[in-house]
Structure formats: structure tokens, C-alpha cells
CSV table of C-alpha atoms in Angstrom, one decimal:
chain,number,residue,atom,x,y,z
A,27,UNK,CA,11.7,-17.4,-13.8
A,28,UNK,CA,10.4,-14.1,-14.2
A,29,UNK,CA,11.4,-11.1,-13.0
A,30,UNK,CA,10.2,-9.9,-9.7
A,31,UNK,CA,9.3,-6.2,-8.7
A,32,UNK,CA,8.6,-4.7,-5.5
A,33,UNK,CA,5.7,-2.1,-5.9
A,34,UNK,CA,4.4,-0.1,-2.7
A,35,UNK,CA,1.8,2.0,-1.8
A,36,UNK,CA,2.4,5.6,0.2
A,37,UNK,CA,0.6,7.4,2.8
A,38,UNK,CA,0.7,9.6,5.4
A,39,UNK,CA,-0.8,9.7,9.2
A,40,UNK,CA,-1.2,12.0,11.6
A,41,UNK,CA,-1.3,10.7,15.4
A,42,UNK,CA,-2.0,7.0,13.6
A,43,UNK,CA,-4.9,8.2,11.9
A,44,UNK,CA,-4.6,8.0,7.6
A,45,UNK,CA,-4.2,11.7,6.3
A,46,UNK,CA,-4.0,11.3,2.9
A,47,UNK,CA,-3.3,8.3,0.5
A,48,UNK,CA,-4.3,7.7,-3.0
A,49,UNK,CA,-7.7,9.2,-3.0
A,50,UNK,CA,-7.4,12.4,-0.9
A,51,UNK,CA,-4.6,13.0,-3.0
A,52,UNK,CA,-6.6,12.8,-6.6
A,53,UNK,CA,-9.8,14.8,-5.1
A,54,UNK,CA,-6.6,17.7,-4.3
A,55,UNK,CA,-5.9,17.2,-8.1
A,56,UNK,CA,-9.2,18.0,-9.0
A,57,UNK,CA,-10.2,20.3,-6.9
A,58,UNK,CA,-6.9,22.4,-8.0
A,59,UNK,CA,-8.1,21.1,-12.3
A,60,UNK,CA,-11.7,21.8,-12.1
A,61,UNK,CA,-11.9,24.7,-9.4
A,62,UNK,CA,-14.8,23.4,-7.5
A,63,UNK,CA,-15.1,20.7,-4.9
A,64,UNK,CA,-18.4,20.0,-5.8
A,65,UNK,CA,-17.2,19.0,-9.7
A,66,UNK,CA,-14.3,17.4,-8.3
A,67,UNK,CA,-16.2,15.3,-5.7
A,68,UNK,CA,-18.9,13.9,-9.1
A,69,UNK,CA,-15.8,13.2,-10.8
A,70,UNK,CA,-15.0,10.7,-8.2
A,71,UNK,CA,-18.4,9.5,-7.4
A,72,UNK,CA,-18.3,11.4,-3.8
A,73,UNK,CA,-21.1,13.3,-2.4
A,74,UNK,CA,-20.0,16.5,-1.5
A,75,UNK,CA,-20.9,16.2,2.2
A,76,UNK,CA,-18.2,13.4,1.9
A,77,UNK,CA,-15.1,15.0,-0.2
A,78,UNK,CA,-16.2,18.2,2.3
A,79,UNK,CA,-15.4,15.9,5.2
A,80,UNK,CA,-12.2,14.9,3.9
A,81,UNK,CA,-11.2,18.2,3.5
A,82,UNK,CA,-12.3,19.1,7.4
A,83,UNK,CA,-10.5,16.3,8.7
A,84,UNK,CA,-7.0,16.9,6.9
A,85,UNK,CA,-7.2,20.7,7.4
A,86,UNK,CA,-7.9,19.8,11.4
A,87,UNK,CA,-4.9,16.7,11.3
A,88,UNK,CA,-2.4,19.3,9.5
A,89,UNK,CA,-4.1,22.7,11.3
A,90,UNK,CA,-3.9,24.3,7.9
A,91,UNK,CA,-6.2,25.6,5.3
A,92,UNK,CA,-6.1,23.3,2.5
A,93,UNK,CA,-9.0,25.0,0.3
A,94,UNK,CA,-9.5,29.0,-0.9
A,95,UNK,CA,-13.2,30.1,-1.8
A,96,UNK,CA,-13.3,32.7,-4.0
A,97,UNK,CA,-16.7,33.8,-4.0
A,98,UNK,CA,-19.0,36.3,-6.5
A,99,UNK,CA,-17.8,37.0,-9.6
A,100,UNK,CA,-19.2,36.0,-13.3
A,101,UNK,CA,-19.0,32.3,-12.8
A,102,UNK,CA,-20.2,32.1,-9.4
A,103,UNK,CA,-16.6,31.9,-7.5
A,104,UNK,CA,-14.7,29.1,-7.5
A,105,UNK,CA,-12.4,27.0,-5.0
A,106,UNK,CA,-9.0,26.5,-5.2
A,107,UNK,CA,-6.0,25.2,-3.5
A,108,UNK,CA,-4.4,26.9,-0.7
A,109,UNK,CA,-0.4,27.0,-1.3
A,110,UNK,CA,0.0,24.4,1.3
A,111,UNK,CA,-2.3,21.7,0.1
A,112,UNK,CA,0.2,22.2,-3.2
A,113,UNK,CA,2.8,21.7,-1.1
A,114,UNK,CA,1.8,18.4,0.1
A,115,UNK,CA,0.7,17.5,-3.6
A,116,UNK,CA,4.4,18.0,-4.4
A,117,UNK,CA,5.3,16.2,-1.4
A,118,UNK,CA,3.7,12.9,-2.3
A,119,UNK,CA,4.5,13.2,-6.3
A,120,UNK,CA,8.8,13.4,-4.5
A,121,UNK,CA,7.6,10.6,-1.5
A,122,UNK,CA,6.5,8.2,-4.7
A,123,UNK,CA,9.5,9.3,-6.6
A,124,UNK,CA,11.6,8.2,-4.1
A,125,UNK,CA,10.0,5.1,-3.2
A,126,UNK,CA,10.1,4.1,-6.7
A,127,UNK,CA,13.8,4.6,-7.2
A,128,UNK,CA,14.3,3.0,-3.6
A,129,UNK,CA,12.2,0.1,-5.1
A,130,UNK,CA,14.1,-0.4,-8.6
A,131,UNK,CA,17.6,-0.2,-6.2
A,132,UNK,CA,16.5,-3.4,-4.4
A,133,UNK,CA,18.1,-7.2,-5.0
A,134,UNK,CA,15.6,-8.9,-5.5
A,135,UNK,CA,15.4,-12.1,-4.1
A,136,UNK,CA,16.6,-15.3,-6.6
A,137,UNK,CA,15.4,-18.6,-6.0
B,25,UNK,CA,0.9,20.7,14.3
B,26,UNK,CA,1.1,17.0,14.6
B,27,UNK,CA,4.0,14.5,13.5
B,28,UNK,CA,3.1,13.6,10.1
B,29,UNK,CA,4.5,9.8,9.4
B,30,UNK,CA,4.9,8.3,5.9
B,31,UNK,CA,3.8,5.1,6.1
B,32,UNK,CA,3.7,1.9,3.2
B,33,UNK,CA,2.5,-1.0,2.2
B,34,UNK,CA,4.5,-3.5,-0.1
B,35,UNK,CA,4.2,-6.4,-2.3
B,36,UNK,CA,5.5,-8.4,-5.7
B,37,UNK,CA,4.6,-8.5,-8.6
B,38,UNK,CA,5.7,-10.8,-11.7
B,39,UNK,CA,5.1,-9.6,-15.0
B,40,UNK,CA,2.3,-7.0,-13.5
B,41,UNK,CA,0.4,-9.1,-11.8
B,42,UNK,CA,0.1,-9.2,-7.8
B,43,UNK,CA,2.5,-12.2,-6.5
B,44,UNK,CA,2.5,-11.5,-3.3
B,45,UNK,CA,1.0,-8.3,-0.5
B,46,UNK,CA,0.1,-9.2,3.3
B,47,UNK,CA,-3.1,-12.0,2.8
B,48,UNK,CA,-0.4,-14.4,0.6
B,49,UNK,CA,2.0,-14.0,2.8
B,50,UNK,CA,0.0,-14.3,5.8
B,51,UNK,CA,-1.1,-17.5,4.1
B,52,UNK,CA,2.5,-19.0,4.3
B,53,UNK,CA,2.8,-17.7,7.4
B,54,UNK,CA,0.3,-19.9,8.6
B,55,UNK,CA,1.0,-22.7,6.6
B,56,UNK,CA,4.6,-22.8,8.5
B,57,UNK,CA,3.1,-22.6,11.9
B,58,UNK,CA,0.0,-25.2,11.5
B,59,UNK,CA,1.4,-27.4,9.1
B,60,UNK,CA,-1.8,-27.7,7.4
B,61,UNK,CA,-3.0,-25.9,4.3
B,62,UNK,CA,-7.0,-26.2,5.8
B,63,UNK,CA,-6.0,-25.3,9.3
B,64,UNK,CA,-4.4,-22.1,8.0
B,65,UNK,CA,-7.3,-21.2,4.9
B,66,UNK,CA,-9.5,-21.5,8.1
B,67,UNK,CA,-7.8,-18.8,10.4
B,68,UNK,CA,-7.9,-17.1,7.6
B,69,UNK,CA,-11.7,-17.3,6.6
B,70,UNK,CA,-10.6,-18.3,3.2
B,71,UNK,CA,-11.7,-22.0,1.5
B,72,UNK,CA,-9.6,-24.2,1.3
B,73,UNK,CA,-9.8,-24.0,-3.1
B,74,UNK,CA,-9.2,-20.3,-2.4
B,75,UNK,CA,-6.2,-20.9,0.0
B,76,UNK,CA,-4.7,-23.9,-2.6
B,77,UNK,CA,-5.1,-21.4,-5.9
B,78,UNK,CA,-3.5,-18.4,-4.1
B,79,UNK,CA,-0.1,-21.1,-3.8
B,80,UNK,CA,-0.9,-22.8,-7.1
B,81,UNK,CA,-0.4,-19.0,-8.7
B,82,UNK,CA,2.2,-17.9,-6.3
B,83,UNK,CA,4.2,-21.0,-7.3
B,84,UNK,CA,3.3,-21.5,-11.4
B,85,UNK,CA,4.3,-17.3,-11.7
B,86,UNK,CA,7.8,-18.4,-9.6
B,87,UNK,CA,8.2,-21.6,-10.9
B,88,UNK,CA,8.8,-23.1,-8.0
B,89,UNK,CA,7.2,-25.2,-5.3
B,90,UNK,CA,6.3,-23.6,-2.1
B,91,UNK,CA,4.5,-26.1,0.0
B,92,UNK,CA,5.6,-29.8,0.5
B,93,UNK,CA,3.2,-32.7,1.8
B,94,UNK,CA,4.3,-35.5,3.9
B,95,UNK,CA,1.8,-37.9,3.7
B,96,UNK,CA,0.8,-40.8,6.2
B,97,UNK,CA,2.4,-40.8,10.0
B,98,UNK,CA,0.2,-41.0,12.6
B,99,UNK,CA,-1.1,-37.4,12.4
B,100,UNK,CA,-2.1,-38.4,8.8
B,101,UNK,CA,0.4,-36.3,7.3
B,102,UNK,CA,1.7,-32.0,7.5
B,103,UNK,CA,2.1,-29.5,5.1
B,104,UNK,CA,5.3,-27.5,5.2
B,105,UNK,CA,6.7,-24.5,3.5
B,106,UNK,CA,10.1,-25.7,1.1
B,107,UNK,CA,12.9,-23.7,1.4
B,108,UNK,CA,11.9,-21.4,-1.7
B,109,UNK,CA,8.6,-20.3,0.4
B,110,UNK,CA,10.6,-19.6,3.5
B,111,UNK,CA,13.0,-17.4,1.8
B,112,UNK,CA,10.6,-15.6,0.1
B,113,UNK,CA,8.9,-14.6,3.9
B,114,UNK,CA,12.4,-13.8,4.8
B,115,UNK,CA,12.7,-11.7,2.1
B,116,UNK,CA,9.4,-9.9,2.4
B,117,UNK,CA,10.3,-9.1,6.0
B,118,UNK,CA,13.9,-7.9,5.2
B,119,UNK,CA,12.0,-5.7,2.7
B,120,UNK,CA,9.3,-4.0,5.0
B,121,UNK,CA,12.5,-3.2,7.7
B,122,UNK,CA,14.1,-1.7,4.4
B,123,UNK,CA,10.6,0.5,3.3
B,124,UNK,CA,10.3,1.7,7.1
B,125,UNK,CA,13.8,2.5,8.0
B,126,UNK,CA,13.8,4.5,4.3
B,127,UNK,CA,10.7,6.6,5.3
B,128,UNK,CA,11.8,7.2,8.7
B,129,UNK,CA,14.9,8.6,7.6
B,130,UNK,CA,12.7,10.9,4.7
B,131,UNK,CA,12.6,14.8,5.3
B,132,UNK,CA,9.0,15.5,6.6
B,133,UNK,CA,6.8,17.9,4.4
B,134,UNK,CA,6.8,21.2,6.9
B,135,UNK,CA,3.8,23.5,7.2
């Protein structure tokens, strides 16, 4: 037969409510790549209103600041990511890490 | 702040493709307790063609038979899982008891 893997899927929750998965996590990355939420929220087909509301309700779950405005300036200001939201970034790249080396450890089953 | 929880979601793959996550295995599942292929596709709101092609891939990317009809009998016949399918639930199980004592026993990201 052929070989058999075990993938997974990460998250986190808060109180049972989903903090941050797969898509939270990417609009973080962008926001932090393209300094803007607005730019980061087109580049994953979000409204604003809607990345801004994910951003509200992780910052509430984790009772941190999770964005930086920087306004004025030549370009207009810009946003970018608080050191904590980096620190969960880094968090889930280790989380997956693990998980993946956790996974490749496994016997699989043989039939 | 609150308890942050990691929290996953598993399944197999063979040779990149999906083998089997929660709705296949659910689908044996079922299988196993109503002895009927239909009678579990319906709990399931899945036709029956879907419910017999989900097994028919399961068991042509394992090579090996999950389900076994007895025909005839006065109940005009049951469905069972062989002992190939039923390992494969036990192993699924023994796998998700793995995935969550692994994350419980992870160091929390701390704010």
C-alpha cells in the first residue's frame, strides 16, 4: 500500500472561542509585509470592517494590543505589528513545527 | 488574560491526497453501528453514491476492503466494517488522545 501521513491543523481558543487559526494568522503576516490593514485585508479579499473585527476580537480575547498606527508622515502613516502579535506569529510558526515533527514521529498504522 | 488552548484537527493522507478527517470517519462510524451503508449516508445527509465513493476511495488508496455485505437473512442483509476499517477508527482515536495530550502538555505563548 502506500504510505500513510498524519497531517493536522492548529489553532488556538480563548474561553472555547477560535482566536486565531490559519487566516487570522496570514492577515498578521500581511499586515506586518504590507504595513496597512486595509492592503492587507484586499489581499485576502476582506472588507476592512471585517479584518478590523478580527483584530477587535483577538486584542479583546488576548487583552493586548495587537496593531501600532503610526500616523502623519510622507506616506500617510502606516500600521504595524505590536511586539506581541509577533510573538504569537512566532508562536504558531514553533506550535506547527512541533506538531509536524510530533506527526513524522508517529507509527503509522499497517494493515 | 484568559487561558489560551491549542487545539487540532487531524487526518490522513496517501500520497497527498485527503484519506481520511472527521466526515469519513464518522461515516464508518456509522456504518458499524447501523449496519447499513444508506441508513448511515442518511444520518449523515450524504447520498448514498456520495457515502459508497467516499469508501470506494478510502479503500482503492488503502488497498483494502473496509465494508463487508452479508446478503439475504431475514433482515435482507447488513453492512459491517472488516477488521482493516475498524482498526483504522482505532487508530484515528489513539491518534486524537496522542494530538491532545501533546498540546496540553505544550508551553503556552505568555503575554
Amino acid at each position: 500500500m502506500n504510505k500513510v501521513v498524519v497531517r493536522s491543523k492548529i489553532w488556538l481558543e480563548v474561553d472555547g472561542s477560535a482566536l486565531i487559526g490559519e487566516g487570522r494568522e496570514r492577515l498578521l503576516q500581511l499586515i506586518d509585509e504590507q504595513g496597512s490593514i486595509s492592503a492587507a485585508a484586499r489581499q485576502m479579499g476582506l472588507s476592512y470592517r471585517k479584518a478590523w473585527s478580527y483584530l477587535k476580537s483577538m486584542e479583546e480575547a488576548l487583552d493586548v494590543s495587537l496593531v501600532n498606527r503610526q500616523r502623519g508622515g510622507m506616506g500617510g502613516g502606516s500600521t504595524g505589528l505590536t511586539s506581541e502579535a509577533k510573538d504569537l506569529l512566532v508562536f504558531l510558526n514553533q506550535l506547527r513545527t512541533k506538531f509536524d515533527d510530533f506527526s513524522n514521529e508517529l507509527e503509522m498504522v499497517d494493515f
